[in-house]
PDB file of N, CA and C in Angstrom:
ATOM      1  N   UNK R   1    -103.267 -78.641  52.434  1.00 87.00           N
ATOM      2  CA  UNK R   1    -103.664 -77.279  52.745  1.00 87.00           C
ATOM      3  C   UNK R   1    -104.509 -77.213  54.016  1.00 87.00           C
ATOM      4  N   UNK R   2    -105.322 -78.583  54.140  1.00 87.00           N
ATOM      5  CA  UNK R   2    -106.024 -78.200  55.664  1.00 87.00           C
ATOM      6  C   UNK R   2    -105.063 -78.164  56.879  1.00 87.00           C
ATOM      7  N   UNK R   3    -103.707 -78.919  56.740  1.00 92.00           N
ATOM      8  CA  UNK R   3    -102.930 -78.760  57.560  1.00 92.00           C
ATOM      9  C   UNK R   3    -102.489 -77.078  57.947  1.00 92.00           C
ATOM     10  N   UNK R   4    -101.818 -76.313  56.741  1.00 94.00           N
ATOM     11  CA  UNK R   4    -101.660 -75.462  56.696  1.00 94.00           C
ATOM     12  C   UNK R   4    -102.214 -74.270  57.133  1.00 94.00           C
ATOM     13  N   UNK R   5    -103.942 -74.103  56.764  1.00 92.00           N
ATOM     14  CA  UNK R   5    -105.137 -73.853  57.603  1.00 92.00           C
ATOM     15  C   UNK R   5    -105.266 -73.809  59.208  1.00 92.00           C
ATOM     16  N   UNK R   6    -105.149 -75.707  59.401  1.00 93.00           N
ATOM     17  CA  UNK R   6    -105.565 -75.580  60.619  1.00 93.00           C
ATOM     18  C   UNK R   6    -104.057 -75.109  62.306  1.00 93.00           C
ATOM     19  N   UNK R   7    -102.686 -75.101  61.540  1.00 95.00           N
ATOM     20  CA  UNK R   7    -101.782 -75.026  61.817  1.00 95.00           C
ATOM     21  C   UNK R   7    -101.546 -73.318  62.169  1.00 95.00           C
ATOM     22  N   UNK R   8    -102.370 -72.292  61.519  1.00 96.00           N
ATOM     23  CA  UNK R   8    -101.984 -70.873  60.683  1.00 96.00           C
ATOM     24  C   UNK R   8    -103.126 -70.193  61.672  1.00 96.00           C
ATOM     25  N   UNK R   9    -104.192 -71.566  62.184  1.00 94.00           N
ATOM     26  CA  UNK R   9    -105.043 -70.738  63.015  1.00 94.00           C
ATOM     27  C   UNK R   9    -104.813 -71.092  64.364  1.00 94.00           C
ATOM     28  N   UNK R  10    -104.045 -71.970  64.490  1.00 93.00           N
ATOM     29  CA  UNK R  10    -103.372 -72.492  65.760  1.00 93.00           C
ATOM     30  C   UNK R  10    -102.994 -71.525  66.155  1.00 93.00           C
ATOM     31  N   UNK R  11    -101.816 -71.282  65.391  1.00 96.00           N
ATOM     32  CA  UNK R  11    -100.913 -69.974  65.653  1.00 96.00           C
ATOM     33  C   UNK R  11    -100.990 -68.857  66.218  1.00 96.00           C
ATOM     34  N   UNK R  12    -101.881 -68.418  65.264  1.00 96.00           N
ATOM     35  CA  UNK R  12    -102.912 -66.680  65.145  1.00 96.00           C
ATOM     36  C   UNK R  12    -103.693 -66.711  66.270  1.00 96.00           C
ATOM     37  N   UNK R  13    -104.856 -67.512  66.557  1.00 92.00           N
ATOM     38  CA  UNK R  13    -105.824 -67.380  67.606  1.00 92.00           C
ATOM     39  C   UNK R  13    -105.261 -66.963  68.951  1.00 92.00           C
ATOM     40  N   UNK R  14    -103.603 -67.678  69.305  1.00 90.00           N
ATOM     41  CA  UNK R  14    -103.598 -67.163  70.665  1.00 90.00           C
ATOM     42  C   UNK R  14    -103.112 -65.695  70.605  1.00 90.00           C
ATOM     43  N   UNK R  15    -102.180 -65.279  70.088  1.00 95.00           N
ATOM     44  CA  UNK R  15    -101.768 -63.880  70.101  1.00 95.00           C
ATOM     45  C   UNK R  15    -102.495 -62.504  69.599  1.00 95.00           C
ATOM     46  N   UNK R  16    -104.000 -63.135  68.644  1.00 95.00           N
ATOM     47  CA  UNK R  16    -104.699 -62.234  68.170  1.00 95.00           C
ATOM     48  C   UNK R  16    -106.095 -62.143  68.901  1.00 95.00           C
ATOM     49  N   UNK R  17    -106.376 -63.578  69.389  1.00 91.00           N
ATOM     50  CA  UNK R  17    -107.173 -63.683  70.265  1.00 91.00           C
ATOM     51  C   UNK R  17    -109.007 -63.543  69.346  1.00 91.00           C
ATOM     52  N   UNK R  18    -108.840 -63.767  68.043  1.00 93.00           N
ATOM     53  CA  UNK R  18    -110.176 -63.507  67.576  1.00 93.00           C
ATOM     54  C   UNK R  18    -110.067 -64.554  66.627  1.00 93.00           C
ATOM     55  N   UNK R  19    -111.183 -65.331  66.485  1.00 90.00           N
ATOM     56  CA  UNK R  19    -111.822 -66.449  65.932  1.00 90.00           C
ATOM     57  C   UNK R  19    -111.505 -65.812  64.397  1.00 90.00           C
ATOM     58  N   UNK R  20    -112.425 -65.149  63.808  1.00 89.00           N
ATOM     59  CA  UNK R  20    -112.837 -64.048  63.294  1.00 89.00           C
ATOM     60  C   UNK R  20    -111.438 -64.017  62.309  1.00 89.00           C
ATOM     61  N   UNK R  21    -110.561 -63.306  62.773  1.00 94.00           N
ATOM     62  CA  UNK R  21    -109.377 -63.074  62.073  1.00 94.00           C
ATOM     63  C   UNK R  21    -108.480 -63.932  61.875  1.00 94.00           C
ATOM     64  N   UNK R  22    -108.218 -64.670  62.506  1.00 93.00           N
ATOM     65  CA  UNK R  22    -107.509 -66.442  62.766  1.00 93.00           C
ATOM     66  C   UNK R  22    -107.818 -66.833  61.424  1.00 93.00           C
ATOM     67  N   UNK R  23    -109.272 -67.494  61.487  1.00 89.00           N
ATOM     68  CA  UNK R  23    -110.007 -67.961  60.367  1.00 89.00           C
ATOM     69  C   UNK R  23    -109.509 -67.393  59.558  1.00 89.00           C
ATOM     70  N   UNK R  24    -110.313 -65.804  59.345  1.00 90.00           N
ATOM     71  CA  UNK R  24    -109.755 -65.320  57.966  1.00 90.00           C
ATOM     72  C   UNK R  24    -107.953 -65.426  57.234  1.00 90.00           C
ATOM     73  N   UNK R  25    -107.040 -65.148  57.987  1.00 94.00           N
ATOM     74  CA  UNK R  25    -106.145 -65.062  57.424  1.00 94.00           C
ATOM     75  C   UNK R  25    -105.438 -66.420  57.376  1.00 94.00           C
ATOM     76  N   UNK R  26    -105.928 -67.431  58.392  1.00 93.00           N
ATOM     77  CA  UNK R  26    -105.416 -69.161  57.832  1.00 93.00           C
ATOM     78  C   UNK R  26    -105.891 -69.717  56.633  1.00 93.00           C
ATOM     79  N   UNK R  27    -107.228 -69.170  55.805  1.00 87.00           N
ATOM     80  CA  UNK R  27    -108.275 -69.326  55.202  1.00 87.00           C
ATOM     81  C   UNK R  27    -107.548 -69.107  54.181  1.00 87.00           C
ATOM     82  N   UNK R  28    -107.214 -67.693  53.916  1.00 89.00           N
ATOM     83  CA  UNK R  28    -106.774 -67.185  52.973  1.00 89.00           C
ATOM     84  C   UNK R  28    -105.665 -67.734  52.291  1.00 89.00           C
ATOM     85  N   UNK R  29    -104.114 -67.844  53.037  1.00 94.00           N
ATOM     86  CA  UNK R  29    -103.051 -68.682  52.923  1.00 94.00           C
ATOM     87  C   UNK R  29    -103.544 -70.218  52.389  1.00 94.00           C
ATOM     88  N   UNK R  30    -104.144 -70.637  53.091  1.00 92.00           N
ATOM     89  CA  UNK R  30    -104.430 -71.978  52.869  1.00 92.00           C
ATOM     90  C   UNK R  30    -105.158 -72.279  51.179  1.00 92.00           C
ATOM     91  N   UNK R  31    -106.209 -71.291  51.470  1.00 86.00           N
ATOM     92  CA  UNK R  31    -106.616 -71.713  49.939  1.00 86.00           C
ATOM     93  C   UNK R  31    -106.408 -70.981  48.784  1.00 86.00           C
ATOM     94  N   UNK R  32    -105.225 -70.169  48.636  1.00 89.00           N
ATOM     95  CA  UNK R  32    -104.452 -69.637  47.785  1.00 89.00           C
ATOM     96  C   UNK R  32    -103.647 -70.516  47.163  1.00 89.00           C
ATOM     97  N   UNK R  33    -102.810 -71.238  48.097  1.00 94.00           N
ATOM     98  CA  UNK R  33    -102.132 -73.031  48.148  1.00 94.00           C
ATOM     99  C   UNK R  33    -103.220 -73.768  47.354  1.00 94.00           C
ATOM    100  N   UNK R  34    -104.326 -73.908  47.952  1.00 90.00           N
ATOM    101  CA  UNK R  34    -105.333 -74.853  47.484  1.00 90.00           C
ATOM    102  C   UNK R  34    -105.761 -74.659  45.939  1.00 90.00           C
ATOM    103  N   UNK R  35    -106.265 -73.587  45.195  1.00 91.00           N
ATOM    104  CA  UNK R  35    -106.518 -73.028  44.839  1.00 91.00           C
ATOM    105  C   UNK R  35    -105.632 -73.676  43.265  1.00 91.00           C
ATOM    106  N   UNK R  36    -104.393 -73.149  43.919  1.00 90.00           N
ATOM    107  CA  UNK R  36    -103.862 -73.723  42.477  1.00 90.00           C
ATOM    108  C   UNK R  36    -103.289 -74.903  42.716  1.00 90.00           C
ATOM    109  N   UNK R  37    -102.822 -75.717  43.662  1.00 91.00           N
ATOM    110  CA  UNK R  37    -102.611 -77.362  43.583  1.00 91.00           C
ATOM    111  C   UNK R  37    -104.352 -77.986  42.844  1.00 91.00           C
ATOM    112  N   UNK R  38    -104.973 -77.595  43.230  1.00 88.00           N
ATOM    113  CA  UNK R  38    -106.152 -78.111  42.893  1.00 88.00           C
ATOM    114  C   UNK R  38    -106.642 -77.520  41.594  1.00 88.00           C
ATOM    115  N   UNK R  39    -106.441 -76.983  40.996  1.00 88.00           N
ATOM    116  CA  UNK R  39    -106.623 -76.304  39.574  1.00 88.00           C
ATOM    117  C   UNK R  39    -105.547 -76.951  38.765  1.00 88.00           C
ATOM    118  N   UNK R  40    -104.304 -77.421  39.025  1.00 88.00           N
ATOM    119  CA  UNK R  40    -103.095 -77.755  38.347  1.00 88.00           C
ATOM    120  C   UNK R  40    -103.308 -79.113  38.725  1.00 88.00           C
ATOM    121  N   UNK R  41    -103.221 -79.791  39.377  1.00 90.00           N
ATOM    122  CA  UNK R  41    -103.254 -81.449  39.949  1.00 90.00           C
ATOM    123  C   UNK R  41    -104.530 -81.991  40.088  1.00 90.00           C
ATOM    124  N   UNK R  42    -104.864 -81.445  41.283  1.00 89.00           N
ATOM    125  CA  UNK R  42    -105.864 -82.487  41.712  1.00 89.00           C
ATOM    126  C   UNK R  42    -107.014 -82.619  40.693  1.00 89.00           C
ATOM    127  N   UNK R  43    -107.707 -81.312  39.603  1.00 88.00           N
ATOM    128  CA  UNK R  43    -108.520 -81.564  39.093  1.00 88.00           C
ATOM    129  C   UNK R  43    -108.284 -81.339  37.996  1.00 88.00           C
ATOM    130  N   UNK R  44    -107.000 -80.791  37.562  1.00 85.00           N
ATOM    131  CA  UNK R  44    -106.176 -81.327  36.143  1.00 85.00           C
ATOM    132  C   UNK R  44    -107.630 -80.287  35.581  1.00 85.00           C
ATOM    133  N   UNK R  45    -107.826 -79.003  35.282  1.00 85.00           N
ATOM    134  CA  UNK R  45    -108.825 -77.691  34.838  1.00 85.00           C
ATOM    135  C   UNK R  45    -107.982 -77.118  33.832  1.00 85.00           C
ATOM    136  N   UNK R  46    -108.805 -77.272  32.650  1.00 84.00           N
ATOM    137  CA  UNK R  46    -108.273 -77.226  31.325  1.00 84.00           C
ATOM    138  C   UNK R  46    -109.546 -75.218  31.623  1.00 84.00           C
ATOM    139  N   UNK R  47    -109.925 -74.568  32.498  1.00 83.00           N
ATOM    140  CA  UNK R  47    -110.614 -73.923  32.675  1.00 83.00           C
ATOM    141  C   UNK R  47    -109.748 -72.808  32.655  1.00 83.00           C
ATOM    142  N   UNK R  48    -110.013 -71.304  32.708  1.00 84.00           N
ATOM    143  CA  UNK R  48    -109.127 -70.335  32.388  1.00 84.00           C
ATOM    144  C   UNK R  48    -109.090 -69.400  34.599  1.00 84.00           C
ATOM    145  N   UNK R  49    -108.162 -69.164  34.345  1.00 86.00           N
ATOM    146  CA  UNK R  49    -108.535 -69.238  35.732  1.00 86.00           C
ATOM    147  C   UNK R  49    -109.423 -67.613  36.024  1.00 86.00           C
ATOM    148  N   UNK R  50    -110.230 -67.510  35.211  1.00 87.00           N
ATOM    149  CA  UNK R  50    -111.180 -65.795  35.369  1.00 87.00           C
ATOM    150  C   UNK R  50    -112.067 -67.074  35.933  1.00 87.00           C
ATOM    151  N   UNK R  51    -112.232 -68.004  34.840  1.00 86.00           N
ATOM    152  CA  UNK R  51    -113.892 -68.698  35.073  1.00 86.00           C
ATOM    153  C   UNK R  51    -113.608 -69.466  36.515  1.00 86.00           C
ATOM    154  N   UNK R  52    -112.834 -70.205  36.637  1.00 89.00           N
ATOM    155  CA  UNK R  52    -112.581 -71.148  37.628  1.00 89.00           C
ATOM    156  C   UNK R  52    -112.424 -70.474  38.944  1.00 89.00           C
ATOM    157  N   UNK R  53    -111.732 -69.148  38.834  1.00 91.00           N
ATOM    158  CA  UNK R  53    -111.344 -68.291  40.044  1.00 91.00           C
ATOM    159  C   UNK R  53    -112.823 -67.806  40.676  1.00 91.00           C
ATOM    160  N   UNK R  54    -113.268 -67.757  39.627  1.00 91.00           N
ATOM    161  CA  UNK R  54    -114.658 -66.967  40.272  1.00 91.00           C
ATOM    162  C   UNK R  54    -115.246 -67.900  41.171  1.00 91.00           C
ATOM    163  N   UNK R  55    -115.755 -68.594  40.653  1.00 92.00           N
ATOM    164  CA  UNK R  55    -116.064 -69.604  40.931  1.00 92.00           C
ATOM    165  C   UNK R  55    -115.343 -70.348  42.532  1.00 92.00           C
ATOM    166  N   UNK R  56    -114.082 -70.393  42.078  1.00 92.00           N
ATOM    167  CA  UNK R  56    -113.682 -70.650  43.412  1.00 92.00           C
ATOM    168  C   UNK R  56    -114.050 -69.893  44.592  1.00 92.00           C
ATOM    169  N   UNK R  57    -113.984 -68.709  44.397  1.00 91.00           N
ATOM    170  CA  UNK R  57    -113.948 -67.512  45.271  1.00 91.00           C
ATOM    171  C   UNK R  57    -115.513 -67.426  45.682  1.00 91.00           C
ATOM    172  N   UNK R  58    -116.489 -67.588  45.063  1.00 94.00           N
ATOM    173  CA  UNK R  58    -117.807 -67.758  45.721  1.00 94.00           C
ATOM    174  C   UNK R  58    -118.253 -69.036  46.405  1.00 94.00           C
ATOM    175  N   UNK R  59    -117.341 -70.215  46.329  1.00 92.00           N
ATOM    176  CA  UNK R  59    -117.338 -71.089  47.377  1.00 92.00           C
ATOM    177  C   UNK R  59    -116.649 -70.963  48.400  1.00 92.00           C
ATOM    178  N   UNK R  60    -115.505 -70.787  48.092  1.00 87.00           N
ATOM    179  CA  UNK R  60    -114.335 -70.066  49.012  1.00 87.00           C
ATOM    180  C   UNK R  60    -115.427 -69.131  50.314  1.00 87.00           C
ATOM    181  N   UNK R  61    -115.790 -68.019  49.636  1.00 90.00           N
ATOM    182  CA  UNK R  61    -116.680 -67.417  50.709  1.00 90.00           C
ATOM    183  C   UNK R  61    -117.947 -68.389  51.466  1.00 90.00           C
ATOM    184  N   UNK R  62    -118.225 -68.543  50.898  1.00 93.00           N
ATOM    185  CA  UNK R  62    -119.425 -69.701  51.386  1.00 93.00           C
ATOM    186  C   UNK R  62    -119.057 -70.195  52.917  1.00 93.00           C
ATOM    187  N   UNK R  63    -117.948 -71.439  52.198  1.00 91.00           N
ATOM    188  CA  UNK R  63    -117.607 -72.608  53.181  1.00 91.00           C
ATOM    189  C   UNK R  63    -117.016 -71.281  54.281  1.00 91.00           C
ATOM    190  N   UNK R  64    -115.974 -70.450  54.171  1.00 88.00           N
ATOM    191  CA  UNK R  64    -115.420 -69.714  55.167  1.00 88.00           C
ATOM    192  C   UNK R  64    -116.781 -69.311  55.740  1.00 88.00           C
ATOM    193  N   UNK R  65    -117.843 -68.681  55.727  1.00 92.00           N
ATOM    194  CA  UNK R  65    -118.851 -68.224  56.570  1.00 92.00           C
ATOM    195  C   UNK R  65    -119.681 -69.293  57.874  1.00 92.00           C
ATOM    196  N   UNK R  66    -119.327 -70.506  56.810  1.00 93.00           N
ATOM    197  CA  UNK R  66    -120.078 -71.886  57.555  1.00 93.00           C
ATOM    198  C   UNK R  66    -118.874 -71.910  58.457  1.00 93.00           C
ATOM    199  N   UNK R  67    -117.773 -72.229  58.111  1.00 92.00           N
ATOM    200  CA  UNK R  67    -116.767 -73.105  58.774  1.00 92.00           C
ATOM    201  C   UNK R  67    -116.594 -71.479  59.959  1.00 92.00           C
ATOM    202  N   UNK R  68    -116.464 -70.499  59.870  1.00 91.00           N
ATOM    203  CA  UNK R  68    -116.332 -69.396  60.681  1.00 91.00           C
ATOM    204  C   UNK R  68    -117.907 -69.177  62.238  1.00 91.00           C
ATOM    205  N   UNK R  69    -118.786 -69.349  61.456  1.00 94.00           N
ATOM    206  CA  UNK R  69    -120.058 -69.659  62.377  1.00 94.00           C
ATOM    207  C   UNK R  69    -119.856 -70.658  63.171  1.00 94.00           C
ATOM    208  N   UNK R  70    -119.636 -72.005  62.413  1.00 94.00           N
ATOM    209  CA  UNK R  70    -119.348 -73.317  63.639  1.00 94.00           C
ATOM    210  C   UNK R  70    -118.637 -73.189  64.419  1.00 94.00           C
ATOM    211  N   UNK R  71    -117.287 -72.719  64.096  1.00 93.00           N
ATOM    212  CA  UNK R  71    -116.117 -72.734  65.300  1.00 93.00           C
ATOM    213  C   UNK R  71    -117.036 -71.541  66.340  1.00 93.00           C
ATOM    214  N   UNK R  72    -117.155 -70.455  66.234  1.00 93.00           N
ATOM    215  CA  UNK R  72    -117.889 -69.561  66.832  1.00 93.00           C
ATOM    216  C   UNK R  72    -118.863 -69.998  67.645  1.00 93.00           C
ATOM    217  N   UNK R  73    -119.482 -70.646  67.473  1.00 96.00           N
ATOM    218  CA  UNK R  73    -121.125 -71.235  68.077  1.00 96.00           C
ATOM    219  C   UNK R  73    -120.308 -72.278  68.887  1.00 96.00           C
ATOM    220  N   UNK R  74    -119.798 -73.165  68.617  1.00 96.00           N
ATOM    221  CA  UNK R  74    -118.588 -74.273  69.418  1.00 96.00           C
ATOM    222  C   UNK R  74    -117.721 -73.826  70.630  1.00 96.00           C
ATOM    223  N   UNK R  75    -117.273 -71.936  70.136  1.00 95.00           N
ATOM    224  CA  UNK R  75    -116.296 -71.476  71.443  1.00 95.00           C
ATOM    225  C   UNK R  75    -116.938 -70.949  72.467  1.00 95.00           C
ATOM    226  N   UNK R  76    -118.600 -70.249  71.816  1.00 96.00           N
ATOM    227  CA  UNK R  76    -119.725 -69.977  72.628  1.00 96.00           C
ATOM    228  C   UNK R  76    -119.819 -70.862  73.585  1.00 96.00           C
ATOM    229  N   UNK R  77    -120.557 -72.419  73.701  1.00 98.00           N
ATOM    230  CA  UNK R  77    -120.716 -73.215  74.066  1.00 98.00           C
ATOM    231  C   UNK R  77    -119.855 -74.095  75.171  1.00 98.00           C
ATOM    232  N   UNK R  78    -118.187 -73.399  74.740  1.00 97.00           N
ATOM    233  CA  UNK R  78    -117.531 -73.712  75.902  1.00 97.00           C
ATOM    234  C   UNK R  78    -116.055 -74.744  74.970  1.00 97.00           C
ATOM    235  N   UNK R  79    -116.268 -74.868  74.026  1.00 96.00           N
ATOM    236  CA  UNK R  79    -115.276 -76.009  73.526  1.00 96.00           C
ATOM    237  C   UNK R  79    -113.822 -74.917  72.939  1.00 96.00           C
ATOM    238  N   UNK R  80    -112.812 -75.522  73.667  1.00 94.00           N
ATOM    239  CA  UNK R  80    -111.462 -74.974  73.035  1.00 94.00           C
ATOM    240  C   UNK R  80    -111.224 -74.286  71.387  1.00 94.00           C
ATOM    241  N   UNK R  81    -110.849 -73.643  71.035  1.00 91.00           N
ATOM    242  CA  UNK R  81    -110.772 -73.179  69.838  1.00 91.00           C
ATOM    243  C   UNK R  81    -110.010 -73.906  68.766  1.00 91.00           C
ATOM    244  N   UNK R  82    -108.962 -74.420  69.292  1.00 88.00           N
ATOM    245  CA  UNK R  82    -107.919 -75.772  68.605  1.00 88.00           C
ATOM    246  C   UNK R  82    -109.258 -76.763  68.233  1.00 88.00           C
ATOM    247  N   UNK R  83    -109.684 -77.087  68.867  1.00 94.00           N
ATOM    248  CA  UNK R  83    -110.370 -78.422  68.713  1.00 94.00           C
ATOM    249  C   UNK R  83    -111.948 -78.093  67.993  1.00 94.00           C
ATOM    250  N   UNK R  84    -112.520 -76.411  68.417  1.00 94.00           N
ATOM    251  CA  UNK R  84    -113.269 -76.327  67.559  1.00 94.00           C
ATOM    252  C   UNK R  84    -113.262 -76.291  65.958  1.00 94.00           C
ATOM    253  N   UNK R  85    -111.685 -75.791  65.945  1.00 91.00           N
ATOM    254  CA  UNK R  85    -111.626 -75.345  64.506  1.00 91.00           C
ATOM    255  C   UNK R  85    -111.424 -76.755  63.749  1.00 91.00           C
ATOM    256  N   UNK R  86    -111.454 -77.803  64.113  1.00 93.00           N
ATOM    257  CA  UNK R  86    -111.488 -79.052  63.387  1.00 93.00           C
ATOM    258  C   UNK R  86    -112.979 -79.692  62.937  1.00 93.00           C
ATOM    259  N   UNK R  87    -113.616 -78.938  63.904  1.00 93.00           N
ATOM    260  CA  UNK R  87    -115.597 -79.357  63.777  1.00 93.00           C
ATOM    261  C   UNK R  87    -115.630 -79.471  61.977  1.00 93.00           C
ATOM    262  N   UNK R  88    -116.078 -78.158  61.780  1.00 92.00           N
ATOM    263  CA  UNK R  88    -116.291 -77.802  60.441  1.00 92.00           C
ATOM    264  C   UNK R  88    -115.357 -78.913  59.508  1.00 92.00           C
ATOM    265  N   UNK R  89    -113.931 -79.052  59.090  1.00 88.00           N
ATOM    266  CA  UNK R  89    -113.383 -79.960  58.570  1.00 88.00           C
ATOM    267  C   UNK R  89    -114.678 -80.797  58.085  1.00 88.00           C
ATOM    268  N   UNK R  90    -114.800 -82.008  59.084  1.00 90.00           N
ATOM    269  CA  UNK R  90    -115.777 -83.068  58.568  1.00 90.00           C
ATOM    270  C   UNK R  90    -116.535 -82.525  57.735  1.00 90.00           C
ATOM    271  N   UNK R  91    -117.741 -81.298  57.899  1.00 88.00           N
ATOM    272  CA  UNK R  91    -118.500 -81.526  56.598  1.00 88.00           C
ATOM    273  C   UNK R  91    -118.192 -80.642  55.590  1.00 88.00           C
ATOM    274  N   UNK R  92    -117.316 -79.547  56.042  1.00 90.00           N
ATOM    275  CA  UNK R  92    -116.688 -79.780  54.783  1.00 90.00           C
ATOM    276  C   UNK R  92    -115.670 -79.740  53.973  1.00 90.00           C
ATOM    277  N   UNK R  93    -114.774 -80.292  54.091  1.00 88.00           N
ATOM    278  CA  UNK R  93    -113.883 -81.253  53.000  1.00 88.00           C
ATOM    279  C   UNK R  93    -114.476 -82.136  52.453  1.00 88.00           C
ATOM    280  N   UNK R  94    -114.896 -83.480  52.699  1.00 91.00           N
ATOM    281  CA  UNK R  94    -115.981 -84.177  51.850  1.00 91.00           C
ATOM    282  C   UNK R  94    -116.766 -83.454  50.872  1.00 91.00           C
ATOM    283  N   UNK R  95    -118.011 -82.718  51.481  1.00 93.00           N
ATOM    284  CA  UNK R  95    -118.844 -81.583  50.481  1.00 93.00           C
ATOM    285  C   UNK R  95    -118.483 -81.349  49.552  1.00 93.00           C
ATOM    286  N   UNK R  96    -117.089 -79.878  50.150  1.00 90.00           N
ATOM    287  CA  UNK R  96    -116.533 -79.504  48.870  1.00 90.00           C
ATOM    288  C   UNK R  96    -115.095 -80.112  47.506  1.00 90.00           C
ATOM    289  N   UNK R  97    -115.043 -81.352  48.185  1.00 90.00           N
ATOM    290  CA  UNK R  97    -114.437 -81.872  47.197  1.00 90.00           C
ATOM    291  C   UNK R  97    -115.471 -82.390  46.129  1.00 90.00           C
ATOM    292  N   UNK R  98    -116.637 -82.380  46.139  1.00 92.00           N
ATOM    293  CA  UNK R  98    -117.459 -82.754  45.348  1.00 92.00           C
ATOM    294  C   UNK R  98    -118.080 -81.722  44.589  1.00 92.00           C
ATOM    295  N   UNK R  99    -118.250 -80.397  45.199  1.00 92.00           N
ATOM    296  CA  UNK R  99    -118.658 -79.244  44.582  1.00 92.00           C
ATOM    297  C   UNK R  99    -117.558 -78.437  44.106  1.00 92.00           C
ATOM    298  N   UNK R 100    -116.120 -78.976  44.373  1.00 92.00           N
ATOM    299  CA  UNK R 100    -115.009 -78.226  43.388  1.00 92.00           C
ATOM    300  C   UNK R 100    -114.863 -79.168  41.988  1.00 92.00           C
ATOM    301  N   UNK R 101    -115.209 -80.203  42.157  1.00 90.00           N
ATOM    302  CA  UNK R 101    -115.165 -80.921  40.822  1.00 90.00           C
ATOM    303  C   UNK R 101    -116.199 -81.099  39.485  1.00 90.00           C
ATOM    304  N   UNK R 102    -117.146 -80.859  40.297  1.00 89.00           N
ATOM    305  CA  UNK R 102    -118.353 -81.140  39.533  1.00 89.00           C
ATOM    306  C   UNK R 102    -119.077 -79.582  39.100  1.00 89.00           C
ATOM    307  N   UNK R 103    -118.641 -78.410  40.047  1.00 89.00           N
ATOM    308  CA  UNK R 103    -118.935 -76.981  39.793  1.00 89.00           C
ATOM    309  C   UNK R 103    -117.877 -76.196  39.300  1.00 89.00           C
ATOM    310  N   UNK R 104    -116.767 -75.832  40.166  1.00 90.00           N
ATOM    311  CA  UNK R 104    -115.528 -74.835  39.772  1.00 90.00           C
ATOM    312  C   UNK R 104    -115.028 -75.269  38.811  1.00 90.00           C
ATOM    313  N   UNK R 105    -114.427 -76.672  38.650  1.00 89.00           N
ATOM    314  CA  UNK R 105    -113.345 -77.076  38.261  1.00 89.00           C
ATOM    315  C   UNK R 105    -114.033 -78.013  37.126  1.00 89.00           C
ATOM    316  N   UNK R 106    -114.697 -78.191  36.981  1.00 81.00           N
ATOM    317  CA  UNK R 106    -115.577 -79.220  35.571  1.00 81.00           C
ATOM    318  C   UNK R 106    -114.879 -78.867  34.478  1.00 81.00           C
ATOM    319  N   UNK R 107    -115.210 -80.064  33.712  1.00 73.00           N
ATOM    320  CA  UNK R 107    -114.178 -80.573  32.637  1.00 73.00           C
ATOM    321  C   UNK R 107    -115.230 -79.492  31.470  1.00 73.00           C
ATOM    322  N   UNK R 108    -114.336 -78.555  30.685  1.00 67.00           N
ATOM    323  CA  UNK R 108    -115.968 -78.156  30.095  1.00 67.00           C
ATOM    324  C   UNK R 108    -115.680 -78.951  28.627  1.00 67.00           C
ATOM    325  N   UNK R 109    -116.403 -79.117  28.316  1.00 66.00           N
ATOM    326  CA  UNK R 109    -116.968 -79.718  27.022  1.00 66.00           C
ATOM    327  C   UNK R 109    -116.247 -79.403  25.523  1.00 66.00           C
TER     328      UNK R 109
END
């Protein structure tokens, strides 16, 4: 899905020309995909998806605000938009593979 993401904002950014909306709508696609490969597979969520969705969706917003600021502050500064939008990646994918498992997606009891 980060492919998908970072491929969707490739795309978008030149013809729409806004960080802003790029983001949002690669974001969206991407972790709609994500969303349920990772609810069905990756974290195997015996969770109902009201509880898990929520949940998703208030990280979901989160990371998009971080990962939307960095690229932003990065295109400020002078760095290509392709290459900014990979900044964010590093911290977080790591991060939130740890806070979708251990928060959204937890095994409940």
């Amino acid at each position: 899905t980060t492919a998908i993401d970072y491929s969707l904002f490739i795309t978008l950014y030149g013809p729409i020309n806004s960080i802003f909306l790029a983001n949002l709508i690669s974001a969206a696609v991407a972790t709609s995909i994500n969303y349920l490969t990772h609810h069905r597979w990756t974290f195997r969520s015996d969770q109902n998806h009201s509880r898990s969705g929520a949940k998703y969706l208030l990280n979901l917003i989160f990371w998009w605000l971080v990962s939307t600021s960095l690229i932003k502050t990065l295109v400020v500064v002078g760095i290509d938009p392709r290459l900014a939008k990979l900044f964010p990646l590093i911290l977080i994918v790591p991060v939130n593979y740890f806070v979708l498992n251990y928060l959204v997606f937890k095994k409940l009891p």
